[in-house]
Amino acid sequence: MLREFEIIIGYLELCFLQFFLDWLRALADRWMPVFILSAVHSGSVVLYTLWSKVYREPEWSDVVIFNEQPNSCPGIHTDPVCRKRICESCRTNRLIHYINQAKHTIDLAHLTFSHRAIYVAVVAAHDRGVRIRIVTDSQMLSVRGSVIHRLWSLGVPVHTAPARTMMHHKFVIFDGQRRIIQLEREQQKTFTGLWGSRGLVMTGSLNWTKQGTASNYENAVICSNSKSIDLYQQAFEELWRNFNPMSSDDVTYEDLRVNNYGKNLY
Amino acid sequence: MLREFEIIIGYLELCFLQFFLDWLRALADRWMPVFILSAVHSGSVVLYTLWSKVYREPEWSDVVIFNEQPNSCPGIHTDPVCRKRICESCRTNRLIHYINQAKHTIDLAHLTFSHRAIYVAVVAAHDRGVRIRIVTDSQMLSVRGSVIHRLWSLGVPVHTAPARTMMHHKFVIFDGQRRIIQLEREQQKTFTGLWGSRGLVMTGSLNWTKQGTASNYENAVICSNSKSIDLYQQAFEELWRNFNPMSSDDVTYEDLRVNNYGKNLY
């Protein structure tokens, strides 16, 4: 009962804040210069941080284990909540669920990315306006079935590691708090998108390839621990700064053709 | 003030419980049969679980990022709390710190393991009585510098994956609660070692090789989230059950010679 009461009070506070900030924004649009907009945004971030200390739901954690037994749901996998112990489709769908949940940003650092179903989810996220950035290895770019070129041609920015070293990371940050604030500053927003979203980081041994999900023994851990997300975000920003953007020189006609017609996507 | 008071009360309770359980144990050693010993152990596990809900410290999380700039502390690395942004030795030492902290058990699932300094820490853990189990890939066993054979010859049990698939996991569980309880049941203990230890799981992209720590871009995340540890522990037990124990047929004289004289360890 007390808990329900707290939730109601929390929502009322939220509505009031949104109303108040919209009003400030309306004022700002007419009369106020950029620095006031930015001060209002900072204020709304501070309010969110205070609010989350009181009302935020407990930490989320999840582990997805893949192993060597593929196709244990033979034919077309139709049951979305498959209870079979070993089912490649439903395990992959658990990963895709997190991509579908992303509201604002996805920062992706993967050695190699060629999994068809995960690719479709990333493209869907891109289409609904999620800001995606990719950091990847330069030598694995041209691996058979890699979808990096195709994402790049759809407008997703890609930075690649120098050729001499291996970008062996396999992590993704969804709705990282620091990245959302940075984007909102750039877009001069007043009301922060932090309220409705929860940051998550996914890491582990899994490469986003069909061999990873359907053949190897693999693990992926997903958690909402804000300290971990912050440390991964710092690592991502550092890679992003130090790596070179992918240019059209890196893309051959063959890369786009193969990927566009999906012949070698697996 | 209230917090300090709670801590003092917590310790007093702990002392009282330990005294009470020691007394029960003394009784048991004289008169009681095995099932009473086991009941007392279960009781102490339940008490620990209740206690940890009230007094347990907040969740631990840590992320160690490796990248391509090796030897940034040239020559002999002497400062144990090196503040340099890029220093391979101090990053590796952060991993080794967790191995040194393990009190009861280490469950290790790694594709390949050839890092000299980490190997030394694992052997030290084995020597101080930590129960280590290793699950690894059968094809990577004979990779140059692999220390698995040597650990096996020291008495660490090793199970290997079937040859046709890749055991691509890179995770380690330190002092997993479930494993500690299982071992204590086997050893017919009454007082549980859970009180003084904290479970941790380490995962990420890092293989325990010198290339991983000194050359690639890599990450390792360490967390004490009990749900994650439980899920990893389940995965480990499943691998352990399904894989075959390593036997002397898998070890050649060459493997042991190379490893024993450390020539190719890197």
Tab-separated table of N, CA, C and O in Angstrom, chain B residues 66 71-73 75-79 82 86-96 210 213:
chain	number	residue	atom	x	y	z
B	66	PHE	N	41.475	-2.964	-21.197
B	66	PHE	CA	42.838	-3.099	-21.715
B	66	PHE	C	42.859	-2.484	-23.113
B	66	PHE	O	41.883	-2.588	-23.846
B	71	ASN	N	53.506	-1.602	-22.309
B	71	ASN	CA	54.804	-1.137	-21.808
B	71	ASN	C	54.851	0.358	-21.561
B	71	ASN	O	55.855	1.003	-21.817
B	72	SER	N	53.753	0.915	-21.086
B	72	SER	CA	53.793	2.349	-20.829
B	72	SER	C	54.475	2.638	-19.504
B	72	SER	O	54.732	3.771	-19.172
B	73	CYS	N	54.745	1.574	-18.716
B	73	CYS	CA	55.633	1.716	-17.569
B	73	CYS	C	56.881	0.921	-17.928
B	73	CYS	O	57.021	-0.226	-17.525
B	75	GLY	N	60.456	-0.863	-18.502
B	75	GLY	CA	61.351	-1.481	-17.527
B	75	GLY	C	60.553	-2.204	-16.473
B	75	GLY	O	59.508	-2.771	-16.759
B	76	ILE	N	61.031	-2.173	-15.260
B	76	ILE	CA	60.350	-2.896	-14.196
B	76	ILE	C	59.265	-2.008	-13.604
B	76	ILE	O	59.519	-0.886	-13.175
B	77	HIS	N	58.047	-2.555	-13.569
B	77	HIS	CA	56.939	-1.796	-12.987
B	77	HIS	C	57.033	-1.938	-11.468
B	77	HIS	O	56.921	-3.019	-10.929
B	78	THR	N	57.235	-0.827	-10.777
B	78	THR	CA	57.466	-0.914	-9.332
B	78	THR	C	56.336	-0.332	-8.496
B	78	THR	O	56.141	-0.740	-7.349
B	79	ASP	N	55.585	0.619	-9.057
B	79	ASP	CA	54.570	1.299	-8.240
B	79	ASP	C	53.293	0.462	-8.187
B	79	ASP	O	52.631	0.287	-9.204
B	82	CYS	N	50.002	2.410	-9.428
B	82	CYS	CA	50.327	3.237	-10.591
B	82	CYS	C	49.110	4.039	-11.053
B	82	CYS	O	48.029	3.486	-11.254
B	86	ILE	N	47.569	4.443	-18.926
B	86	ILE	CA	47.745	3.191	-19.663
B	86	ILE	C	48.945	2.460	-19.082
B	86	ILE	O	50.076	2.871	-19.250
B	87	CYS	N	48.707	1.383	-18.383
B	87	CYS	CA	49.784	0.621	-17.763
B	87	CYS	C	49.316	-0.827	-17.688
B	87	CYS	O	48.408	-1.156	-16.932
B	88	GLU	N	49.934	-1.657	-18.514
B	88	GLU	CA	49.491	-3.039	-18.585
B	88	GLU	C	49.616	-3.740	-17.247
B	88	GLU	O	48.709	-4.449	-16.820
B	89	SER	N	50.762	-3.517	-16.552
B	89	SER	CA	51.018	-4.239	-15.306
B	89	SER	C	49.936	-3.961	-14.277
B	89	SER	O	49.423	-4.875	-13.641
B	90	CYS	N	49.581	-2.670	-14.123
B	90	CYS	CA	48.640	-2.389	-13.035
B	90	CYS	C	47.230	-2.863	-13.396
B	90	CYS	O	46.456	-3.232	-12.527
B	91	ARG	N	46.923	-2.920	-14.674
B	91	ARG	CA	45.615	-3.471	-15.075
B	91	ARG	C	45.552	-4.969	-14.805
B	91	ARG	O	44.569	-5.487	-14.290
B	92	THR	N	46.641	-5.667	-15.194
B	92	THR	CA	46.685	-7.109	-14.928
B	92	THR	C	46.626	-7.348	-13.417
B	92	THR	O	45.937	-8.253	-12.954
B	93	ASN	N	47.330	-6.483	-12.650
B	93	ASN	CA	47.316	-6.644	-11.189
B	93	ASN	C	45.918	-6.470	-10.611
B	93	ASN	O	45.589	-7.073	-9.591
B	94	ARG	N	45.089	-5.640	-11.253
B	94	ARG	CA	43.711	-5.493	-10.766
B	94	ARG	C	42.948	-6.806	-10.918
B	94	ARG	O	42.127	-7.155	-10.071
B	95	LEU	N	43.210	-7.549	-12.010
B	95	LEU	CA	42.577	-8.860	-12.165
B	95	LEU	C	43.119	-9.833	-11.115
B	95	LEU	O	42.376	-10.574	-10.470
B	96	ILE	N	44.447	-9.813	-10.959
B	96	ILE	CA	45.108	-10.759	-10.053
B	96	ILE	C	44.636	-10.539	-8.625
B	96	ILE	O	44.464	-11.499	-7.859
B	210	LYS	N	48.871	-13.132	-22.961
B	210	LYS	CA	49.641	-11.882	-22.998
B	210	LYS	C	49.144	-10.983	-24.130
B	210	LYS	O	49.137	-9.765	-24.002
B	213	THR	N	46.182	-8.972	-22.640
B	213	THR	CA	46.424	-7.868	-21.706
B	213	THR	C	47.339	-6.793	-22.280
B	213	THR	O	47.284	-5.655	-21.871
